[in-house]
Coordinates of N, CA, C and O in Angstrom, one line a residue:
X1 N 30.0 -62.2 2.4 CA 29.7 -60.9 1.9 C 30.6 -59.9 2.5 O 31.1 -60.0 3.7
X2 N 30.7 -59.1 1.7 CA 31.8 -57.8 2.6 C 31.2 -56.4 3.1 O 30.7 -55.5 2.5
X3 N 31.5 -56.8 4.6 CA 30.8 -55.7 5.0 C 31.2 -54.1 4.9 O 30.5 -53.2 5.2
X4 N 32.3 -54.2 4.3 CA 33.1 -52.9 3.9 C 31.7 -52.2 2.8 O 31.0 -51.2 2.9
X5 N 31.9 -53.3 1.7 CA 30.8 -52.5 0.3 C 29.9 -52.1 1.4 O 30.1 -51.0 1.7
X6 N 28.9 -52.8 2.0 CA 27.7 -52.4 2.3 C 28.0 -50.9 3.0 O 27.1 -50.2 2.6
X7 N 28.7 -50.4 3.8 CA 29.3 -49.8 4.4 C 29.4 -48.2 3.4 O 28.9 -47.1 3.6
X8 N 29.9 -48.7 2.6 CA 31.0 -47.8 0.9 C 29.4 -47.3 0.1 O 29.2 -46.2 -0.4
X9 N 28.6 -48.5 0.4 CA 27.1 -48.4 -0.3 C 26.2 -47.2 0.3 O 25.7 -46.2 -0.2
X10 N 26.2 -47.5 1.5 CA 25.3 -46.5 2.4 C 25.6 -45.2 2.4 O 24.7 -44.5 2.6
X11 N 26.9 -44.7 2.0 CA 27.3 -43.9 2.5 C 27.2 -43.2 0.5 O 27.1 -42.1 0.1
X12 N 27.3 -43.9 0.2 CA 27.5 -43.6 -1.5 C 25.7 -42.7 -1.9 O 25.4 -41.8 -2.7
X13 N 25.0 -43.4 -1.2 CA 23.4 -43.3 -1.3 C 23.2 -42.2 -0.6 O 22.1 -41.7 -0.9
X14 N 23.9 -41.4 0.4 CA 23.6 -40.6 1.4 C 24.3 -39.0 0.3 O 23.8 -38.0 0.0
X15 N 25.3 -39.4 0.1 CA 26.1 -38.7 -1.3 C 25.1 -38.5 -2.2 O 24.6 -37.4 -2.5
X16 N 24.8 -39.4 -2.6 CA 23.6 -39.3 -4.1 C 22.5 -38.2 -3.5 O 22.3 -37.2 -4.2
X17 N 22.0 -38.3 -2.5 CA 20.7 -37.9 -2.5 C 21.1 -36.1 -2.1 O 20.7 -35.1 -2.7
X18 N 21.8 -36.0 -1.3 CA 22.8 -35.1 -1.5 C 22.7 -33.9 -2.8 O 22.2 -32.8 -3.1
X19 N 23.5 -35.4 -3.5 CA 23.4 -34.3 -5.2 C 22.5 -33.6 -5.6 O 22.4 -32.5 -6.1
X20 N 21.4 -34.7 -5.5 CA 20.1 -34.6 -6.4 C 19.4 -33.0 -5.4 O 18.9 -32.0 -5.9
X21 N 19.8 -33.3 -4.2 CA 18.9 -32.0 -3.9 C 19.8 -30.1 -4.0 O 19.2 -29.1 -3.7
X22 N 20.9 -30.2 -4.3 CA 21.8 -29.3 -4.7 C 21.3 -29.3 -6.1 O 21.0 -28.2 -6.6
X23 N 21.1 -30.5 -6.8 CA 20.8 -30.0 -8.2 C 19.7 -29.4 -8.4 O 19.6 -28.6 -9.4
X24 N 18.5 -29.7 -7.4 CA 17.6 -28.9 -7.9 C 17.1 -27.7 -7.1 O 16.2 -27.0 -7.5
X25 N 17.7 -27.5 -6.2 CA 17.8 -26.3 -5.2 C 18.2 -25.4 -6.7 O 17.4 -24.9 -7.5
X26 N 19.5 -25.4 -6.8 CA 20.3 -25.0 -8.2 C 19.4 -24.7 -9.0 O 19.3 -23.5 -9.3
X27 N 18.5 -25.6 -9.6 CA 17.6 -24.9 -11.0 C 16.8 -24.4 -10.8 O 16.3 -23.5 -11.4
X28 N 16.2 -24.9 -9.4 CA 15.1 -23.8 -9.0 C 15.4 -22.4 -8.9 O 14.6 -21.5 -9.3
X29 N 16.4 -22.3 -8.3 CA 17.1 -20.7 -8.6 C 17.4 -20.1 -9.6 O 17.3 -18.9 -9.5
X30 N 17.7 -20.7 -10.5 CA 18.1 -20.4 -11.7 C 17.0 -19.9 -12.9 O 17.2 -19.1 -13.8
X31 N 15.8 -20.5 -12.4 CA 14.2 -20.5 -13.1 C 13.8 -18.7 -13.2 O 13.6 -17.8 -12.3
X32 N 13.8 -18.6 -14.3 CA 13.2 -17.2 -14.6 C 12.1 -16.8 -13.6 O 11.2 -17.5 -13.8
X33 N 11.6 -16.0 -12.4 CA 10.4 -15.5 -11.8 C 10.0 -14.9 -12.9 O 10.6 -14.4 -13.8
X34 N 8.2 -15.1 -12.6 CA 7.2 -14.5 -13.2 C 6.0 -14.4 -12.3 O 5.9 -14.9 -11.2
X35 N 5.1 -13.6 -13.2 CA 3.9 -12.9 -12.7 C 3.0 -13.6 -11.8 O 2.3 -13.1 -10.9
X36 N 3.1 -15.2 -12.1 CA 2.5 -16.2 -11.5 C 3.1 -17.0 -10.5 O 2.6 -18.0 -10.0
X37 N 4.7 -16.4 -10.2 CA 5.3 -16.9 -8.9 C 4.9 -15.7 -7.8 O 5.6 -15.7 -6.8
X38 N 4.1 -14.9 -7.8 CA 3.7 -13.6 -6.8 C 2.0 -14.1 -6.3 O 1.2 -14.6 -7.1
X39 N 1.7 -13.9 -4.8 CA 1.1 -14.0 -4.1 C -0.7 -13.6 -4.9 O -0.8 -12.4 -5.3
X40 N -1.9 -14.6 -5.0 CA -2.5 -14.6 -5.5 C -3.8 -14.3 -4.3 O -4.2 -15.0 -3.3
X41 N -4.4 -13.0 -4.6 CA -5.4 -12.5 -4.0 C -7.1 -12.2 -4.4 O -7.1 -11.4 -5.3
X42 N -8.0 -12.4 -4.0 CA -9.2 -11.8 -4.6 C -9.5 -10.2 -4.5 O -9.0 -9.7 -3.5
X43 N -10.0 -9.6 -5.1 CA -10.2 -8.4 -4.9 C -10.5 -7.6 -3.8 O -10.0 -6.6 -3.4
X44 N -11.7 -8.4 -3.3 CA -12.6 -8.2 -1.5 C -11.2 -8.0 -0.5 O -11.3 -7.6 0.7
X45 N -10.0 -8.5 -1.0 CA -8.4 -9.0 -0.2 C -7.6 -8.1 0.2 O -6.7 -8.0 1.1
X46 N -8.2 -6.9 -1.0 CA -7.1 -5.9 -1.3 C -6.5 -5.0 -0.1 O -5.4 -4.6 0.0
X47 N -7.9 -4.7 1.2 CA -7.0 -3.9 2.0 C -7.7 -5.0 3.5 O -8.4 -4.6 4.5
X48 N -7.1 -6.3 3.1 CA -7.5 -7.1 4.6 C -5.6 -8.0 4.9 O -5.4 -9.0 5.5
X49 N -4.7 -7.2 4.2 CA -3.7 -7.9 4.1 C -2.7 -7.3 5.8 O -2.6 -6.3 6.5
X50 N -2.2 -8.3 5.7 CA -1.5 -8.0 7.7 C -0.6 -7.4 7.4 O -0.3 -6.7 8.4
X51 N 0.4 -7.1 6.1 CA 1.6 -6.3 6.1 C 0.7 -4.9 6.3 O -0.5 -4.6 6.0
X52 N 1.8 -4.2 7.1 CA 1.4 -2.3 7.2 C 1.1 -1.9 5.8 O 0.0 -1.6 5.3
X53 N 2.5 -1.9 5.2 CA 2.3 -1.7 3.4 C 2.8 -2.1 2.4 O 4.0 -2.0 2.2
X54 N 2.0 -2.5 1.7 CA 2.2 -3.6 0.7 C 1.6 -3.2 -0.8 O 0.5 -2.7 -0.9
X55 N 2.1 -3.5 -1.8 CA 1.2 -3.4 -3.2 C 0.1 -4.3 -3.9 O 0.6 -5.3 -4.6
X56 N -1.0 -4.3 -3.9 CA -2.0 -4.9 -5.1 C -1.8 -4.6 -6.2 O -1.8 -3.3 -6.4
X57 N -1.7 -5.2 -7.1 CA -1.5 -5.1 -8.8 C -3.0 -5.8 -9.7 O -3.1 -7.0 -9.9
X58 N -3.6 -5.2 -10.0 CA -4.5 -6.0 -10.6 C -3.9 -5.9 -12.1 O -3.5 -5.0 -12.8
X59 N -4.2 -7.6 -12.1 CA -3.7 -8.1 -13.5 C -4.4 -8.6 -14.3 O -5.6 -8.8 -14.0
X60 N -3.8 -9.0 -15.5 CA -4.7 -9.4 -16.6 C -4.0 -10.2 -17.6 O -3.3 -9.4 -18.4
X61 N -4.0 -11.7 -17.9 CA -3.5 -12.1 -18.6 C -3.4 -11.8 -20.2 O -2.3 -12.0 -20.9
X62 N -4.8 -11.3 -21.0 CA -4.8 -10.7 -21.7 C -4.6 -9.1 -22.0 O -4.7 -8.5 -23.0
X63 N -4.2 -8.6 -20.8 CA -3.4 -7.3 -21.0 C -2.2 -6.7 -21.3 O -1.3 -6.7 -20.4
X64 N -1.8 -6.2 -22.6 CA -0.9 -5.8 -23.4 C -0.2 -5.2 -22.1 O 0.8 -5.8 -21.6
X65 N -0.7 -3.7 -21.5 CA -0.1 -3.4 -20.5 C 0.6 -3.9 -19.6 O 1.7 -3.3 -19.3
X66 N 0.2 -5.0 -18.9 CA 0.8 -5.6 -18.0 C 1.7 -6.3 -18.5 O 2.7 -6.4 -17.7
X67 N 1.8 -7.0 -19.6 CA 3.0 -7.9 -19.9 C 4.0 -6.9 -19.9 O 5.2 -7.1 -19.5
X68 N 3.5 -5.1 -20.7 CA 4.6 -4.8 -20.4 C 5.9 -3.9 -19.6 O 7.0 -3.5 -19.9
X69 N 5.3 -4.0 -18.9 CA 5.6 -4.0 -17.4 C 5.4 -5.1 -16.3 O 5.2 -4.8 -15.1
X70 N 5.6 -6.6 -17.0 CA 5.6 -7.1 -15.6 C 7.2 -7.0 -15.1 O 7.4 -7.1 -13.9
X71 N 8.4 -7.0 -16.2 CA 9.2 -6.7 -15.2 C 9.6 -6.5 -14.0 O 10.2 -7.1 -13.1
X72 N 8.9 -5.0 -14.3 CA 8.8 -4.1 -13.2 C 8.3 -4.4 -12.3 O 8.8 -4.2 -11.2
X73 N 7.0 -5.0 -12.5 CA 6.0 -5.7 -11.1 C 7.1 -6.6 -10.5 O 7.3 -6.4 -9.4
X74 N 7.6 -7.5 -11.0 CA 9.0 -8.4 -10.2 C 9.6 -7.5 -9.8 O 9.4 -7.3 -8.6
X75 N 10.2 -6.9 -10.4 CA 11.8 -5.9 -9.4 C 10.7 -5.4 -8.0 O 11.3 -5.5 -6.9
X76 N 9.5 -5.0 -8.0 CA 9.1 -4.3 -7.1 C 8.4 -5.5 -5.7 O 8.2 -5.0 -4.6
X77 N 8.1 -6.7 -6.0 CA 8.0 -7.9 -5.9 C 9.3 -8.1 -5.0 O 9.2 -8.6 -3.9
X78 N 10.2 -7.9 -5.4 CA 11.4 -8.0 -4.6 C 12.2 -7.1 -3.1 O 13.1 -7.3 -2.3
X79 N 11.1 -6.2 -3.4 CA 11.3 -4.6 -2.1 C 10.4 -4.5 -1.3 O 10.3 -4.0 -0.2
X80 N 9.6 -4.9 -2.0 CA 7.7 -4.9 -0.7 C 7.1 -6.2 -1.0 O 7.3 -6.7 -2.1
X81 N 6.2 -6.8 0.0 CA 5.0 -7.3 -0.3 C 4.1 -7.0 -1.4 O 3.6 -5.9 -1.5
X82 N 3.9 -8.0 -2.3 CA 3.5 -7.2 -3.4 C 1.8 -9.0 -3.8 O 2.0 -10.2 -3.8
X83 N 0.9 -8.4 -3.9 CA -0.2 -9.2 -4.3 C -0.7 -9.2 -5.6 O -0.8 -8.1 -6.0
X84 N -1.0 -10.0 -6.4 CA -1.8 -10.1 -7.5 C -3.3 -10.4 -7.2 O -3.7 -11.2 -6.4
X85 N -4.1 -9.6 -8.0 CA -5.7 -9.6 -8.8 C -5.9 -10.2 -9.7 O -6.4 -9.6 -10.6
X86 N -5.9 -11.4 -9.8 CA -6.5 -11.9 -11.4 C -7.4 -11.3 -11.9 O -8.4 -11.6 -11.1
X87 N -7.9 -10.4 -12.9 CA -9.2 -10.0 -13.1 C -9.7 -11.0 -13.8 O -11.0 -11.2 -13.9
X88 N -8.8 -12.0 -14.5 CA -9.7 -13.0 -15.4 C -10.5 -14.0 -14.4 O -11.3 -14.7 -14.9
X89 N -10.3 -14.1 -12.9 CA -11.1 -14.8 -12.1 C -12.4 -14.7 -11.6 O -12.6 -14.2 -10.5
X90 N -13.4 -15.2 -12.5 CA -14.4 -15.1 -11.7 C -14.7 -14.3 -10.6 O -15.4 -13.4 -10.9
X91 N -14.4 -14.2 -9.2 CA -14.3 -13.9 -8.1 C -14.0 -12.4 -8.1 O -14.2 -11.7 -7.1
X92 N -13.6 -12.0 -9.1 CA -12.8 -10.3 -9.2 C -13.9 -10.0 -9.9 O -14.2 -8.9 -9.4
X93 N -14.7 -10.2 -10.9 CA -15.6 -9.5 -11.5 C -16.5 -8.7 -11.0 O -17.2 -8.0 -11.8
X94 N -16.6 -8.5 -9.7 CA -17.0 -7.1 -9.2 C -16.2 -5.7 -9.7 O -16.7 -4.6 -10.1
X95 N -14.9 -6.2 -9.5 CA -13.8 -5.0 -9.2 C -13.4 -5.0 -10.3 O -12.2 -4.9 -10.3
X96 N -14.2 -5.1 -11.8 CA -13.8 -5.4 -13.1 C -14.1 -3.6 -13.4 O -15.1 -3.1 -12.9
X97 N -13.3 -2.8 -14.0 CA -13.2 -1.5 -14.5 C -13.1 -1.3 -16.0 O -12.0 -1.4 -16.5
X98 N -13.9 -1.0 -16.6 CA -14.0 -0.8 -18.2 C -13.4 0.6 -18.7 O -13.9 1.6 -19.1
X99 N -12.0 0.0 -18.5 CA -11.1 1.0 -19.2 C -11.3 1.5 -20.8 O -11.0 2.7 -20.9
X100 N -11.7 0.9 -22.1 CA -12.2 1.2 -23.4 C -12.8 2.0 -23.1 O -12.5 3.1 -23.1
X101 N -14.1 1.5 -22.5 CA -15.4 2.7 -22.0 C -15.0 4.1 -21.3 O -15.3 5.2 -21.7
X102 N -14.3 3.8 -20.0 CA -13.8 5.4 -19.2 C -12.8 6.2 -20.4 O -12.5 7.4 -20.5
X103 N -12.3 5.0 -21.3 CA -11.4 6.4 -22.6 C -12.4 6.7 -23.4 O -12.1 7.7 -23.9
X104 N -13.7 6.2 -23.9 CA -14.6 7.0 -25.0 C -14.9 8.1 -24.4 O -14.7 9.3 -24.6
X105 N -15.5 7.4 -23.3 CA -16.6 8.4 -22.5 C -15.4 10.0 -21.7 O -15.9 11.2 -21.6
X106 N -14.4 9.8 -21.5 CA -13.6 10.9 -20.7 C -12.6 11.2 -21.3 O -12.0 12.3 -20.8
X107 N -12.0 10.7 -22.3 CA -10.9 11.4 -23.5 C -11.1 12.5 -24.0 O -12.2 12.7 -24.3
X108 N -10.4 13.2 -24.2 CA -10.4 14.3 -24.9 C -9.5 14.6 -25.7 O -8.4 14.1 -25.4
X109 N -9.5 15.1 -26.7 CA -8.3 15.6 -27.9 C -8.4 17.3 -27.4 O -9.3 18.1 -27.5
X110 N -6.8 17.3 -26.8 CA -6.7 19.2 -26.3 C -5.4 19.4 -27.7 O -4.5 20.1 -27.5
X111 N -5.4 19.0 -28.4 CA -4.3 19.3 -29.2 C -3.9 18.0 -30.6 O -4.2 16.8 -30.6
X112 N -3.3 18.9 -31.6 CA -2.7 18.5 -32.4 C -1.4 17.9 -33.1 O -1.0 18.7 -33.9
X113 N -0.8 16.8 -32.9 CA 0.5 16.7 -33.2 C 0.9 16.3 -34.7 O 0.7 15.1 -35.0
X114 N 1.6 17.1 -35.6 CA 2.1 17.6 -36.6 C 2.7 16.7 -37.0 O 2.3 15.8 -36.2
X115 N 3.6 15.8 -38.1 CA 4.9 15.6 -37.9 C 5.4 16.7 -39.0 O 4.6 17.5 -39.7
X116 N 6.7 16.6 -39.0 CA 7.4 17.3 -40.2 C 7.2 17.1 -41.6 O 7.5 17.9 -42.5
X117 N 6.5 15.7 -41.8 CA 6.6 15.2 -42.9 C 5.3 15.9 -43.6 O 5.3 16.2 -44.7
X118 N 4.3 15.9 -42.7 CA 3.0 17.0 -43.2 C 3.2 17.9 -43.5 O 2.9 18.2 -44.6
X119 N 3.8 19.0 -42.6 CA 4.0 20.4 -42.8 C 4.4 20.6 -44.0 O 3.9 21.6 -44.6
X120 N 5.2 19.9 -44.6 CA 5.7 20.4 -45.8 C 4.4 20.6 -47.3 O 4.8 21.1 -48.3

Protein backbone atom coordinates (compact mmCIF):
# COMPACT_ATOMS: atom_id res chain seq x y z
CA UNK A 1 0.00 0.00 0.00
CA UNK A 2 1.32 3.58 -0.47
CA UNK A 3 1.90 5.47 2.22
CA UNK A 4 2.12 8.70 0.29
CA UNK A 5 -2.03 8.35 -0.78
CA UNK A 6 -2.83 7.83 2.90
CA UNK A 7 -0.79 10.84 3.57
CA UNK A 8 -2.40 12.98 0.24
CA UNK A 9 -5.88 11.41 1.94
CA UNK A 10 -5.60 13.00 5.31
CA UNK A 11 -4.68 16.01 4.40
CA UNK A 12 -7.42 16.18 1.46
CA UNK A 13 -10.15 15.50 4.40
CA UNK A 14 -8.71 18.27 6.61
CA UNK A 15 -9.24 20.60 3.26
CA UNK A 16 -12.73 19.29 2.86
CA UNK A 17 -13.86 19.99 6.18
CA UNK A 18 -12.29 23.27 5.85
CA UNK A 19 -14.62 24.07 2.86
CA UNK A 20 -17.69 22.88 4.21
CA UNK A 21 -17.31 25.26 7.20
CA UNK A 22 -16.42 28.50 4.95
CA UNK A 23 -19.41 27.44 3.12
CA UNK A 24 -21.66 27.71 5.61
CA UNK A 25 -20.14 30.45 7.75
CA UNK A 26 -20.81 32.16 4.12
CA UNK A 27 -24.59 31.44 3.95
CA UNK A 28 -25.16 32.06 7.27
CA UNK A 29 -24.08 35.57 6.64
CA UNK A 30 -25.66 35.96 3.72
CA UNK A 31 -29.28 34.88 5.40
CA UNK A 32 -31.67 37.74 5.43
CA UNK A 33 -31.97 38.83 9.61
CA UNK A 34 -35.42 38.94 10.86
CA UNK A 35 -37.65 39.76 13.69
CA UNK A 36 -37.15 36.25 15.11
CA UNK A 37 -33.23 36.40 15.00
CA UNK A 38 -33.52 39.26 17.95
CA UNK A 39 -33.38 38.36 21.62
CA UNK A 40 -36.78 36.88 23.03
CA UNK A 41 -38.13 38.24 26.40
CA UNK A 42 -41.27 38.06 28.62
CA UNK A 43 -42.84 41.10 29.55
CA UNK A 44 -42.26 40.86 33.67
CA UNK A 45 -38.29 41.11 31.63
CA UNK A 46 -38.79 44.41 30.40
CA UNK A 47 -36.77 46.48 32.95
CA UNK A 48 -34.67 43.40 34.71
CA UNK A 49 -32.24 43.46 31.65
CA UNK A 50 -28.21 44.04 32.72
CA UNK A 51 -27.48 46.46 29.72
CA UNK A 52 -27.65 50.32 31.20
CA UNK A 53 -29.84 50.91 27.95
CA UNK A 54 -31.36 48.93 25.79
CA UNK A 55 -34.86 48.75 23.68
CA UNK A 56 -38.05 46.42 24.29
CA UNK A 57 -40.30 46.20 21.28
CA UNK A 58 -43.37 44.55 21.92
CA UNK A 59 -44.40 42.52 18.96
CA UNK A 60 -47.05 40.92 17.27
CA UNK A 61 -46.99 38.53 14.69
CA UNK A 62 -50.37 39.42 13.48
CA UNK A 63 -49.61 43.07 13.51
CA UNK A 64 -49.82 45.02 10.27
CA UNK A 65 -47.69 47.66 12.14
CA UNK A 66 -44.91 45.85 13.04
CA UNK A 67 -44.23 44.12 9.86
CA UNK A 68 -44.17 47.42 8.83
CA UNK A 69 -41.48 48.63 10.43
CA UNK A 70 -39.59 45.70 11.29
CA UNK A 71 -37.01 46.93 9.15
CA UNK A 72 -36.36 49.46 11.18
CA UNK A 73 -36.54 47.30 14.48
CA UNK A 74 -33.31 45.46 12.64
CA UNK A 75 -31.33 48.58 11.70
CA UNK A 76 -31.89 49.58 15.33
CA UNK A 77 -31.08 45.86 16.45
CA UNK A 78 -27.77 46.66 15.10
CA UNK A 79 -26.83 50.01 17.37
CA UNK A 80 -28.27 48.97 20.85
CA UNK A 81 -29.47 46.02 22.66
CA UNK A 82 -32.65 45.57 21.43
CA UNK A 83 -35.37 42.74 23.07
CA UNK A 84 -38.56 41.36 21.76
CA UNK A 85 -42.21 40.83 23.50
CA UNK A 86 -44.19 38.30 21.90
CA UNK A 87 -47.52 39.39 22.77
CA UNK A 88 -48.91 36.25 21.03
CA UNK A 89 -47.20 34.30 24.09
CA UNK A 90 -49.10 33.26 26.64
CA UNK A 91 -46.81 34.59 29.33
CA UNK A 92 -47.24 38.43 27.97
CA UNK A 93 -50.94 38.39 28.37
CA UNK A 94 -50.83 40.54 31.24
CA UNK A 95 -49.01 43.34 29.42
CA UNK A 96 -51.67 42.82 26.49
CA UNK A 97 -52.97 46.63 25.67
CA UNK A 98 -56.23 46.92 23.63
CA UNK A 99 -55.32 49.40 21.20
CA UNK A 100 -58.99 49.08 18.98
CA UNK A 101 -60.57 49.84 22.34
CA UNK A 102 -58.09 53.01 23.62
CA UNK A 103 -58.93 54.35 19.70
CA UNK A 104 -62.97 54.08 20.22
CA UNK A 105 -62.92 55.10 23.58
CA UNK A 106 -60.07 58.29 23.15
CA UNK A 107 -60.24 59.29 19.41
CA UNK A 108 -61.48 62.22 18.40
CA UNK A 109 -62.33 63.83 15.04
CA UNK A 110 -60.93 67.76 15.59
CA UNK A 111 -61.27 68.31 11.86
CA UNK A 112 -62.20 67.75 8.34
CA UNK A 113 -60.18 66.76 5.40
CA UNK A 114 -61.58 67.87 1.96
CA UNK A 115 -60.18 66.54 -1.11
CA UNK A 116 -60.41 68.69 -4.28
CA UNK A 117 -62.36 66.36 -5.94
CA UNK A 118 -65.49 67.20 -3.49
CA UNK A 119 -65.20 70.82 -3.45
CA UNK A 120 -66.10 71.07 -6.73
Amino acid sequence: MNTKWKGNAGILGVFSIIAVIFIQVGLKNNQKRTINDINRIHAEETFNQEEKEYIVYFWQETCFSCKEIEQTVLEYSDKCPLYIVDMENDKNKDAWYDWEQHHKEYDQVIGEAKSEKNNK
